[in-house]
Coordinates of C-alpha atoms in Angstrom, one line a residue:
Chain A
M173 CA 6.6 10.1 -23.2
P174 CA 7.4 10.5 -26.9
V175 CA 7.1 14.2 -26.6
V176 CA 9.6 14.2 -23.8
Q177 CA 12.0 12.0 -25.7
I178 CA 11.9 14.2 -28.8
V179 CA 12.5 17.3 -26.8
I180 CA 15.3 15.8 -24.7
F181 CA 17.0 14.1 -27.6
G182 CA 16.4 16.8 -30.1
F183 CA 17.5 19.8 -28.1
A184 CA 19.2 18.8 -24.9
L185 CA 21.4 16.0 -25.9
T186 CA 23.8 17.8 -28.0
N187 CA 27.5 18.2 -27.5
E188 CA 27.5 21.4 -29.4
V189 CA 28.2 24.3 -27.2
K190 CA 26.3 27.5 -27.7
N191 CA 26.4 30.8 -25.8
A192 CA 29.3 29.7 -23.6
K193 CA 30.1 32.4 -21.1
I194 CA 33.5 33.8 -21.5
A195 CA 35.6 36.4 -19.8
V196 CA 38.0 38.8 -21.5
L197 CA 41.1 40.4 -20.1
D198 CA 42.2 43.1 -22.5
N199 CA 45.5 44.5 -21.4
S200 CA 46.1 46.6 -24.5
K201 CA 42.7 48.0 -25.4
D202 CA 43.5 48.9 -29.0
E203 CA 41.9 48.7 -32.3
A204 CA 42.8 45.0 -33.0
T205 CA 41.7 43.7 -29.6
T206 CA 38.5 45.6 -29.7
S207 CA 37.5 44.2 -33.1
L208 CA 38.5 40.7 -32.0
I209 CA 36.4 40.9 -28.9
A210 CA 33.6 42.1 -31.1
E211 CA 34.0 39.0 -33.2
F212 CA 33.7 36.9 -30.1
S213 CA 30.6 38.5 -28.9
N214 CA 29.0 38.4 -32.3
S215 CA 29.6 34.7 -32.6
R216 CA 26.7 32.6 -31.4
Y217 CA 29.0 30.4 -29.6
F218 CA 30.2 32.9 -27.1
D219 CA 28.7 35.4 -24.7
V220 CA 31.2 37.9 -23.3
E221 CA 30.1 37.8 -19.7
K222 CA 32.9 39.7 -18.0
N223 CA 35.5 42.2 -18.8
L224 CA 38.3 41.7 -16.4
V225 CA 40.9 44.2 -15.4
S226 CA 43.6 42.1 -13.8
Y227 CA 45.1 38.6 -14.2
N228 CA 44.2 37.7 -10.6
Q229 CA 40.5 38.0 -11.5
V230 CA 40.8 35.1 -14.0
Q231 CA 41.3 32.5 -11.3
Q232 CA 38.4 33.9 -9.3
E233 CA 36.0 33.9 -12.2
F234 CA 36.8 30.2 -12.9
K235 CA 36.2 29.4 -9.2
K236 CA 32.7 30.9 -9.5
G237 CA 32.2 28.3 -12.2
K238 CA 30.2 30.4 -14.7
I239 CA 33.0 31.1 -17.0
K240 CA 34.1 28.4 -19.4
L241 CA 36.8 30.2 -21.2
A242 CA 39.0 33.3 -20.7
V243 CA 40.6 35.2 -23.5
I244 CA 43.6 37.2 -22.5
F245 CA 45.3 39.8 -24.7
P246 CA 48.8 41.0 -23.6
Q247 CA 49.8 44.6 -23.6
N248 CA 50.6 46.1 -27.0
F249 CA 48.7 43.5 -29.0
S250 CA 48.1 45.8 -32.0
R251 CA 51.6 47.2 -32.0
D252 CA 53.1 43.7 -32.0
L253 CA 50.9 42.7 -34.8
Q254 CA 51.7 45.8 -36.9
H255 CA 55.4 45.9 -36.3
L256 CA 56.4 42.3 -35.6
N257 CA 53.6 40.8 -37.7
K258 CA 53.2 38.5 -34.7
A259 CA 51.0 38.7 -31.6
Q260 CA 50.1 36.5 -28.7
V261 CA 46.8 35.7 -27.2
Q262 CA 46.1 33.3 -24.4
L263 CA 43.1 31.1 -24.0
I264 CA 42.3 29.5 -20.7
A265 CA 39.6 26.9 -20.7
D266 CA 37.8 25.2 -17.8
A267 CA 38.8 21.6 -18.6
S268 CA 37.0 20.0 -15.8
D269 CA 34.6 19.2 -18.6
P270 CA 37.2 18.2 -21.3
N271 CA 34.7 18.0 -24.2
V272 CA 33.4 21.4 -23.7
A273 CA 36.9 22.8 -23.2
N274 CA 38.0 21.2 -26.5
T275 CA 35.1 22.4 -28.4
L276 CA 35.4 26.0 -27.1
T277 CA 39.1 26.3 -27.7
A278 CA 38.5 25.0 -31.3
Y279 CA 35.8 27.7 -31.8
A280 CA 38.0 30.4 -30.4
N281 CA 40.9 29.4 -32.5
A282 CA 38.7 29.5 -35.6
I283 CA 37.5 33.0 -34.7
I284 CA 41.0 34.2 -34.2
A285 CA 42.2 32.6 -37.5
D286 CA 39.3 34.2 -39.3
Y287 CA 40.3 37.6 -38.0
Q288 CA 43.9 36.9 -38.9
N289 CA 42.9 36.1 -42.5
S290 CA 40.7 39.1 -42.9
I291 CA 43.5 41.5 -42.0
T292 CA 46.2 39.6 -43.9
N293 CA 44.3 39.9 -47.2
N294 CA 46.1 42.8 -48.9
R295 CA 49.5 42.3 -47.4
K296 CA 52.5 40.4 -48.5
L297 CA 53.8 39.4 -45.1
P298 CA 51.2 37.5 -43.2
Y299 CA 50.1 38.5 -39.7
T300 CA 50.2 35.6 -37.3
I301 CA 48.4 35.5 -34.1
N302 CA 49.8 32.8 -31.8
T303 CA 47.3 31.4 -29.4
E304 CA 48.6 29.9 -26.2
M305 CA 46.2 27.5 -24.6
R306 CA 45.9 26.4 -21.0
M307 CA 43.6 23.7 -19.9
L308 CA 42.7 24.6 -16.4
Y309 CA 42.2 21.8 -13.8
N310 CA 42.8 19.1 -16.4
P311 CA 45.9 19.8 -18.4
Q312 CA 45.8 16.4 -20.1
L313 CA 42.2 16.6 -21.0
K314 CA 41.4 13.3 -19.4
G315 CA 37.9 12.1 -19.8
A316 CA 38.0 10.6 -16.3
Y317 CA 37.7 14.1 -14.9
N318 CA 34.3 14.2 -16.3
F319 CA 32.9 10.8 -15.8
V320 CA 34.2 10.0 -12.3
P321 CA 31.9 12.6 -10.7
G322 CA 29.1 11.5 -13.0
V323 CA 29.6 7.8 -12.2
M324 CA 29.6 8.6 -8.5
A325 CA 26.3 10.4 -8.7
M326 CA 24.8 7.5 -10.8
V327 CA 26.0 4.7 -8.6
L328 CA 24.9 6.4 -5.4
L329 CA 21.5 7.1 -6.9
L330 CA 21.1 3.6 -8.2
V331 CA 22.1 1.8 -5.0
C332 CA 20.3 4.1 -2.6
T333 CA 17.1 5.0 -4.4
M334 CA 16.4 2.0 -6.4
M335 CA 17.5 -0.6 -3.9
T336 CA 15.8 1.1 -0.9
A337 CA 12.6 1.5 -2.8
I338 CA 12.6 -2.1 -4.1
T339 CA 13.5 -3.7 -0.8
I340 CA 10.8 -1.9 1.2
V341 CA 8.2 -2.5 -1.5
K342 CA 9.3 -6.2 -1.5
E343 CA 8.4 -6.4 2.2
K344 CA 5.1 -4.9 1.4
E345 CA 4.5 -7.4 -1.3
M346 CA 5.6 -10.3 0.8
G347 CA 3.4 -9.2 3.7
T348 CA 6.4 -9.1 6.1
M349 CA 6.1 -5.3 6.4
E350 CA 2.7 -5.8 8.2
I351 CA 4.4 -8.2 10.6
M352 CA 6.8 -5.5 11.5
L353 CA 4.1 -2.8 11.7
V354 CA 2.0 -4.8 14.1
S355 CA 5.1 -5.5 16.3
P356 CA 6.1 -2.9 18.9
M357 CA 8.8 -1.6 16.6
R358 CA 8.1 2.0 15.6
P359 CA 7.5 2.5 11.9
Q360 CA 10.2 5.1 11.7
I361 CA 12.7 2.7 13.2
V362 CA 11.7 0.0 10.7
V363 CA 12.2 2.4 7.8
I364 CA 15.6 3.7 9.1
A365 CA 16.7 0.1 9.7
K366 CA 16.0 -0.7 6.1
A367 CA 18.0 2.4 4.9
V368 CA 21.1 1.9 7.1
P369 CA 22.6 -1.0 5.1
Y370 CA 22.4 1.0 1.9
L371 CA 24.0 4.0 3.5
L372 CA 26.9 1.8 4.6
L373 CA 27.0 0.1 1.2
S374 CA 27.1 3.6 -0.4
I375 CA 30.0 4.7 1.7
V376 CA 31.9 1.6 0.7
N377 CA 31.0 2.4 -2.9
I378 CA 32.2 6.0 -2.6
I379 CA 35.5 4.9 -1.1
T380 CA 36.0 2.3 -3.8
I381 CA 35.3 4.7 -6.6
L382 CA 37.6 7.3 -5.1
L383 CA 40.4 4.7 -4.6
L384 CA 40.0 3.5 -8.2
S385 CA 40.0 6.9 -9.6
V386 CA 43.1 8.0 -7.7
F387 CA 45.2 4.8 -8.2
V388 CA 43.9 3.4 -11.5
L389 CA 42.8 6.5 -13.4
E390 CA 45.4 8.7 -11.8
L391 CA 42.9 11.4 -11.0
P392 CA 43.9 13.6 -8.1
I393 CA 41.6 14.7 -5.3
N394 CA 42.5 18.3 -5.1
G395 CA 40.1 19.3 -2.4
S396 CA 39.4 18.1 1.1
I397 CA 38.6 14.4 1.3
T398 CA 36.5 14.9 4.4
L399 CA 34.4 17.5 2.6
L400 CA 34.0 15.2 -0.4
M401 CA 32.9 12.4 1.9
L402 CA 30.4 14.6 3.8
E403 CA 28.9 15.9 0.6
S404 CA 28.6 12.4 -0.7
I405 CA 26.9 11.2 2.4
L406 CA 24.5 14.2 2.1
F407 CA 23.7 13.1 -1.5
T408 CA 23.3 9.5 -0.3
L409 CA 20.8 10.6 2.3
V410 CA 18.9 12.6 -0.4
S411 CA 18.8 9.4 -2.6
L412 CA 17.7 7.3 0.3
S413 CA 14.9 9.6 1.2
L414 CA 13.8 9.6 -2.4
G415 CA 13.8 5.8 -2.3
L416 CA 11.7 5.8 0.8
L417 CA 9.3 8.2 -0.8
I418 CA 8.9 6.0 -3.8
S419 CA 8.5 2.9 -1.6
A420 CA 5.8 4.6 0.4
A421 CA 3.9 5.6 -2.7
V422 CA 3.9 2.4 -4.8
A423 CA 2.7 -1.1 -4.2
S424 CA 4.7 -3.4 -6.4
Q425 CA 8.4 -4.0 -7.1
Q426 CA 8.0 -3.5 -10.8
T427 CA 6.4 -0.1 -10.3
A428 CA 9.2 0.8 -7.9
M429 CA 11.8 -0.3 -10.4
F430 CA 10.1 1.5 -13.3
I431 CA 9.8 4.8 -11.4
S432 CA 13.4 4.6 -10.2
L433 CA 14.6 4.0 -13.7
V434 CA 12.4 6.4 -15.7
A435 CA 12.0 9.2 -13.2
L436 CA 15.5 9.1 -11.8
F437 CA 18.1 7.3 -13.8
L438 CA 17.3 8.9 -17.2
P439 CA 17.2 12.5 -15.8
T440 CA 20.4 11.8 -13.9
V441 CA 22.2 10.7 -17.0
M442 CA 20.8 13.4 -19.2
L443 CA 20.1 16.4 -17.1
S444 CA 22.9 16.4 -14.5
G445 CA 25.4 17.9 -16.8
F446 CA 27.4 14.8 -16.8
M447 CA 26.9 13.8 -20.4
F448 CA 25.5 16.9 -22.0
P449 CA 26.3 20.4 -21.0
I450 CA 23.3 22.0 -19.3
E451 CA 24.2 25.5 -20.5
N452 CA 23.2 24.5 -24.1
M453 CA 19.8 23.2 -23.2
P454 CA 16.7 25.3 -23.8
L455 CA 15.3 27.1 -20.8
P456 CA 12.5 24.6 -19.9
L457 CA 15.0 21.8 -19.6
R458 CA 17.5 23.9 -17.8
T459 CA 14.8 24.7 -15.3
V460 CA 13.9 21.0 -15.0
S461 CA 17.6 20.1 -14.4
N462 CA 17.4 22.1 -11.2
I463 CA 15.2 19.6 -9.5
V464 CA 17.6 16.7 -10.4
P465 CA 19.6 16.1 -7.2
A466 CA 22.5 14.6 -9.2
K467 CA 23.1 17.9 -11.0
W468 CA 24.0 19.6 -7.7
Y469 CA 26.0 16.7 -6.5
Y470 CA 27.9 16.6 -9.8
I471 CA 28.8 20.3 -9.5
I472 CA 29.9 19.7 -5.9
V473 CA 32.1 16.7 -6.7
K474 CA 33.7 18.5 -9.6
S475 CA 34.4 21.5 -7.6
V476 CA 35.9 19.7 -4.6
M477 CA 37.7 16.9 -6.4
I478 CA 39.0 18.5 -9.5
K479 CA 39.0 22.2 -8.8
G480 CA 40.0 21.8 -5.2
L481 CA 37.5 24.3 -3.9
G482 CA 36.2 24.5 -0.4
I483 CA 32.8 24.8 1.3
K484 CA 32.6 28.5 0.8
D485 CA 32.5 28.0 -3.0
I486 CA 29.8 25.2 -2.9
W487 CA 27.6 26.3 0.0
K488 CA 24.8 27.1 -2.4
E489 CA 24.7 23.6 -3.9
T490 CA 25.0 22.1 -0.5
L491 CA 22.1 24.1 0.7
V492 CA 20.0 23.0 -2.3
L493 CA 20.8 19.3 -1.5
T494 CA 20.0 19.8 2.2
G495 CA 16.7 21.4 1.2
M496 CA 15.9 18.5 -1.0
L497 CA 16.7 16.0 1.8
I498 CA 14.3 17.8 4.2
F499 CA 11.6 17.9 1.5
F500 CA 11.8 14.3 0.5
L501 CA 12.1 13.0 4.0
T502 CA 9.1 15.0 5.2
M503 CA 7.1 13.8 2.2
A504 CA 8.1 10.2 2.8
I505 CA 7.1 10.3 6.5
K506 CA 3.8 11.9 5.7
K507 CA 3.0 9.3 3.0
F508 CA 3.9 6.6 5.4
K509 CA 1.6 7.9 8.1
I510 CA -1.3 8.4 5.7
R511 CA -0.9 4.7 4.7
L512 CA -1.2 3.7 8.4
A513 CA -4.2 5.9 9.2
Chain B
M245 CA -13.8 -2.2 30.9
N246 CA -14.6 -5.7 31.9
N247 CA -11.4 -7.5 32.4
N248 CA -12.8 -10.8 31.3
Y249 CA -12.8 -9.6 27.7
A250 CA -9.8 -9.8 25.5
I251 CA -11.4 -7.7 22.8
T252 CA -14.3 -5.3 22.9
A253 CA -15.7 -3.3 20.0
N254 CA -18.4 -0.7 20.2
N255 CA -19.9 0.8 17.1
L256 CA -16.6 0.5 15.4
T257 CA -16.6 2.1 12.0
K258 CA -14.1 2.6 9.2
R259 CA -14.9 4.8 6.2
F260 CA -12.7 5.3 3.1
G261 CA -14.2 8.4 1.6
D262 CA -17.9 7.5 0.9
F263 CA -17.3 3.9 1.2
V264 CA -18.1 2.4 4.6
A265 CA -15.9 -0.6 4.9
V266 CA -16.8 -1.5 8.5
D267 CA -20.2 -0.3 9.6
N268 CA -20.9 0.1 13.3
I269 CA -19.8 -3.3 14.5
S270 CA -20.0 -4.2 18.2
F271 CA -18.9 -7.5 19.8
E272 CA -16.8 -8.9 22.7
V273 CA -14.4 -11.7 22.7
S274 CA -13.7 -13.4 26.1
K275 CA -10.3 -14.4 27.2
G276 CA -9.1 -17.7 25.9
E277 CA -11.9 -17.9 23.4
I278 CA -11.5 -19.1 19.8
F279 CA -13.4 -16.4 17.9
G280 CA -14.2 -17.0 14.2
F281 CA -14.6 -13.9 12.2
L282 CA -16.3 -14.9 8.9
G283 CA -17.5 -13.0 5.9
A284 CA -17.3 -13.0 2.1
N285 CA -14.4 -11.2 0.5
G286 CA -14.9 -7.5 0.8
A287 CA -17.2 -7.8 3.8
G288 CA -14.8 -5.8 5.9
K289 CA -13.1 -8.6 7.9
T290 CA -9.5 -7.6 7.2
T291 CA -10.3 -3.9 7.7
A292 CA -11.9 -4.6 11.1
M293 CA -8.9 -6.8 12.0
R294 CA -6.4 -4.1 11.0
M295 CA -8.1 -1.6 13.2
L296 CA -7.9 -4.0 16.2
C297 CA -4.2 -4.7 15.4
G298 CA -3.4 -1.0 15.3
L299 CA -2.5 -1.0 11.6
S300 CA -5.3 1.5 10.9
L301 CA -7.2 4.0 12.9
P302 CA -11.0 3.6 13.3
S303 CA -13.2 6.5 11.8
S304 CA -15.5 6.3 14.8
G305 CA -16.6 4.0 17.6
T306 CA -14.4 2.5 20.4
A307 CA -12.5 -0.7 20.8
T308 CA -10.2 -2.2 23.4
V309 CA -7.7 -5.0 22.8
A310 CA -6.2 -6.7 25.9
G311 CA -7.8 -3.9 27.9
F312 CA -6.0 -1.1 26.0
D313 CA -7.7 1.6 23.9
V314 CA -7.1 1.3 20.1
Y315 CA -6.8 5.1 19.8
K316 CA -4.4 5.9 22.7
Q317 CA -2.6 2.8 23.7
N318 CA -1.5 1.5 20.4
E319 CA 2.0 0.7 21.5
K320 CA 0.7 -1.4 24.5
I321 CA -1.7 -3.3 22.2
K322 CA 1.2 -4.1 19.9
R323 CA 3.1 -5.7 22.8
S324 CA 0.1 -7.9 23.7
I325 CA -0.8 -9.3 20.3
G326 CA 0.5 -11.6 17.7
Y327 CA -0.5 -11.4 14.0
M328 CA -0.3 -13.7 11.1
S329 CA -1.2 -12.1 7.8
Q330 CA -3.1 -13.4 4.9
K331 CA 0.0 -13.2 2.9
F332 CA 2.8 -15.5 3.9
S333 CA 4.7 -13.8 6.6
L334 CA 8.1 -15.3 7.0
Y335 CA 11.3 -14.3 5.2
D336 CA 11.9 -16.7 2.4
D337 CA 15.6 -16.1 2.3
L338 CA 16.2 -16.6 6.0
T339 CA 16.5 -20.0 7.6
V340 CA 13.8 -21.5 9.9
K341 CA 15.9 -20.6 12.9
E342 CA 16.7 -17.1 11.7
N343 CA 13.0 -16.4 11.2
M344 CA 12.3 -17.4 14.7
Q345 CA 15.1 -15.2 16.0
F346 CA 13.7 -12.4 13.9
Y347 CA 10.3 -12.7 15.5
G348 CA 11.9 -12.7 19.0
G349 CA 14.0 -9.7 18.0
I350 CA 11.3 -7.4 16.8
Y351 CA 9.4 -8.1 20.1
G352 CA 12.4 -7.2 22.1
K353 CA 12.8 -10.6 23.7
S354 CA 16.1 -11.6 25.5
D355 CA 18.6 -13.8 23.8
A356 CA 18.1 -16.5 26.4
F357 CA 14.3 -16.5 25.8
I358 CA 14.9 -16.6 22.0
I359 CA 17.2 -19.6 22.2
K360 CA 15.0 -21.5 24.6
K361 CA 11.8 -20.8 22.7
T362 CA 13.3 -21.5 19.2
A363 CA 14.5 -24.9 20.5
F364 CA 11.0 -25.6 21.9
I365 CA 9.3 -24.7 18.7
L366 CA 11.6 -26.7 16.5
N367 CA 11.2 -29.7 18.7
H368 CA 7.4 -29.2 18.8
L369 CA 7.1 -29.0 15.0
H370 CA 9.7 -31.7 14.5
L371 CA 11.8 -29.3 12.5
E372 CA 15.1 -29.8 14.3
K373 CA 16.7 -31.1 11.1
E374 CA 15.5 -28.2 9.0
A375 CA 16.6 -25.6 11.5
N376 CA 19.2 -24.2 9.0
V377 CA 17.1 -24.7 5.9
L378 CA 15.9 -21.7 4.0
V379 CA 12.2 -21.2 4.6
K380 CA 11.5 -21.1 0.8
A381 CA 12.6 -24.7 0.6
L382 CA 9.8 -25.8 3.0
P383 CA 6.4 -27.1 1.8
L384 CA 3.5 -24.5 2.3
G385 CA 1.9 -26.4 5.1
W386 CA 5.1 -26.3 7.2
K387 CA 5.6 -22.7 6.4
Q388 CA 2.1 -21.9 7.7
K389 CA 2.7 -23.8 11.0
L390 CA 6.0 -22.0 11.3
A391 CA 4.4 -18.6 10.7
F392 CA 1.8 -19.4 13.4
S393 CA 4.6 -20.3 15.8
G394 CA 6.2 -17.0 14.9
A395 CA 3.0 -15.1 15.6
I396 CA 2.8 -16.6 19.1
F397 CA 6.6 -16.6 19.7
H398 CA 6.5 -13.8 22.2
E399 CA 3.6 -15.4 24.1
P400 CA 1.0 -12.7 23.4
E401 CA -2.4 -12.5 25.1
I402 CA -4.3 -12.5 21.8
V403 CA -3.3 -13.7 18.4
F404 CA -5.0 -12.5 15.2
L405 CA -5.0 -14.9 12.3
D406 CA -6.0 -13.6 8.9
E407 CA -7.0 -16.6 6.7
P408 CA -4.1 -18.7 8.1
T409 CA -5.0 -21.9 6.2
G410 CA -5.4 -20.5 2.7
G411 CA -4.3 -23.0 0.1
V412 CA -3.4 -25.7 2.6
D413 CA -4.5 -29.4 2.3
P414 CA -7.1 -30.8 4.7
V415 CA -4.6 -32.8 6.7
T416 CA -2.3 -29.9 7.3
R417 CA -5.4 -27.7 8.1
R418 CA -6.4 -30.2 10.8
E419 CA -2.8 -30.1 12.2
F420 CA -2.9 -26.4 12.1
W421 CA -6.1 -26.3 14.1
N422 CA -4.6 -28.7 16.6
M423 CA -1.9 -26.0 17.1
I424 CA -4.6 -23.4 17.5
Y425 CA -6.3 -25.5 20.3
Q426 CA -2.9 -25.9 22.0
A427 CA -2.4 -22.2 22.0
S428 CA -5.9 -21.7 23.3
D429 CA -5.2 -24.2 26.1
L430 CA -2.3 -22.0 27.1
G431 CA -4.8 -19.1 27.6
I432 CA -4.1 -17.3 24.3
T433 CA -7.2 -15.7 22.8
I434 CA -7.6 -16.6 19.1
F435 CA -9.2 -14.2 16.6
V436 CA -9.4 -16.0 13.3
T437 CA -10.8 -15.3 9.9
T438 CA -11.4 -18.1 7.5
H439 CA -13.3 -19.1 4.4
Y440 CA -13.5 -22.8 5.3
M441 CA -16.8 -23.5 7.0
D442 CA -15.6 -26.7 8.6
E443 CA -13.1 -24.6 10.4
A444 CA -15.9 -22.3 11.6
E445 CA -17.3 -25.4 13.4
Y446 CA -14.0 -25.6 15.4
C447 CA -14.5 -22.1 16.9
N448 CA -16.2 -21.4 20.2
R449 CA -18.2 -18.5 18.7
V450 CA -18.5 -17.2 15.2
S451 CA -19.5 -13.8 13.8
I452 CA -20.6 -13.4 10.2
M453 CA -20.0 -10.1 8.5
V454 CA -22.1 -9.0 5.5
D455 CA -21.5 -5.6 3.8
G456 CA -19.5 -4.2 6.7
R457 CA -22.0 -5.2 9.4
I458 CA -22.1 -8.2 11.7
E459 CA -25.2 -10.1 10.7
A460 CA -24.9 -13.0 13.1
L461 CA -22.9 -13.8 16.2
D462 CA -23.2 -17.0 18.3
T463 CA -21.9 -20.5 18.8
P464 CA -21.9 -22.6 15.7
S465 CA -24.6 -24.9 17.0
K466 CA -26.9 -22.1 17.9
L467 CA -26.4 -20.4 14.6
K468 CA -27.3 -23.6 12.8
S469 CA -30.6 -23.9 14.8
T470 CA -31.4 -20.3 14.4
Y471 CA -31.0 -20.4 10.6
N472 CA -32.4 -23.9 10.4
A473 CA -29.4 -25.1 8.6
A474 CA -27.6 -28.4 8.5
S475 CA -24.1 -27.0 8.5
M476 CA -22.2 -23.7 8.9
D477 CA -21.9 -23.7 5.1
D478 CA -25.6 -23.3 4.8
V479 CA -25.7 -20.6 7.5
F480 CA -23.0 -18.7 5.7
L481 CA -24.7 -19.0 2.3
K482 CA -28.0 -17.8 3.7
L483 CA -26.4 -14.7 5.1
A484 CA -23.9 -14.0 2.5
R485 CA -26.5 -14.0 -0.3
K486 CA -27.8 -10.8 1.2
A487 CA -24.6 -9.1 0.3
V488 CA -25.0 -6.4 -2.3
R489 CA -21.5 -5.1 -2.6
A490 CA -19.3 -8.2 -2.8
C491 CA -19.5 -8.3 -6.6
R492 CA -18.4 -4.7 -7.2
L493 CA -15.2 -4.9 -5.2
N494 CA -11.9 -5.0 -6.8
N495 CA -10.7 -8.3 -5.4
W496 CA -13.2 -10.2 -7.5
H497 CA -10.6 -12.8 -8.4
E498 CA -10.2 -13.8 -4.8
T499 CA -13.9 -14.3 -4.6
I500 CA -13.7 -16.7 -7.6
F501 CA -10.8 -18.6 -6.3
S502 CA -11.8 -19.2 -2.8
F503 CA -15.2 -20.6 -3.4

């Protein structure tokens, strides 16, 4: 436990952004842009992932979700700089995570300013490079864009997993579970009946969170609401089956609570990308984050709600969640049967 | 199978790994009989009972309950039996009436049946005034009687009672046994485990389990003469002392508290 904590708190939980993937669209391809791009790739904060050839590609790259920042040089960058002493560069950041966007644009500005100073040194008239920034998806850099999807993941997980696990284990503790198992009711029906109220409760929760975020936090839902609801129900089912698995495996309410908290709540907060960017974590933690269901749901909600993307951009995440659902459910049913035999 | 038997068991065995919890037990229980199933803690009573109730599958041997095979006709058995567990088996945060409705519901009884039966039970237990009281507010003795009424709510052929009178005062225990006799008069077969030897005297026949095996099975009076004992208590002690494994079982605390 202490080892895990040190590793998580020491390495993972940092808001510093390193090795952020960026795309470059160089329309002038001259001496100045080449050396500036070199500055970017030499910096430990940025990895130049893609060299784009047209402006249309910028939007596409952001949709894929890998690129956090795009740097765009206009035509004749060097010439403008030499003759007018002034040049323009555009930075476009993926502000669906406002903290990361802020940090990245600050780093990028610093690199550009550095370069500007280095070439101005022996000149009377200073060169100025104007940066124009665009915050994609979240122009006002509202924090809500970040935490609403995170809160949705957390609430659903808490309600579904923890409550389901605890109520079923409570029945085991009380002895009422046995009463139902000796009755003609099929065990599967008993378990499903226990899960249904929480499914309904979760749907009410999702609707409440969405209404609040739209009307109180003024957060738009850019994508399809139906898709968002379906994906949320999918995540709810994953959480429910996880709850069932826990309840089949443990015997007391305390254990159920402890497992739900330690094994689910903490990773959800820390490894879902909601509080701390996953990209900066060391490889082992990044790997572990893949088994946290909330991570995938978080990506889905952000994509649908904030970026307004459709199913064809999030089918991979959806597939992962579906796989998890099938896995947890099979395990839970198996566990349940073993207990009976 | 002989139709006069409510329960038959033939070399019924349950193993958990190397541990033989129930070791080749064979017995028959006649219809309408009150059958006492005794044994120290860890002797295998609850495991045996769970196999008969369809809560766990036997490792070997055969058994029938209400004429149905425990391996293949599990669902039919469940329809014909009632069960009252060692743990208190009502919902604390439902009212008396709601608990009765719940029992009726899980056995798929009609609304009309449930209403009629609930009214009958409340009247019988003099609980009409408490119909809408939460069960957790009732004294333990009343809860036990209510739980028994729940177990026979659907009018089963056989009812399994797992230490139904644990922690209940002698007066209430006597009342509880009156209820058992009434149920028996209605033709319900009673299969009961208990630690109280005075209760063993109330049974038609008694079996005593030691270390997973049935060491003795007869009417209380015959058992007393066979073992030359003054009371069932003595019979039990003579037999239970043979046990070698009771002390190494994990539910040692129960052993301490119930003796």
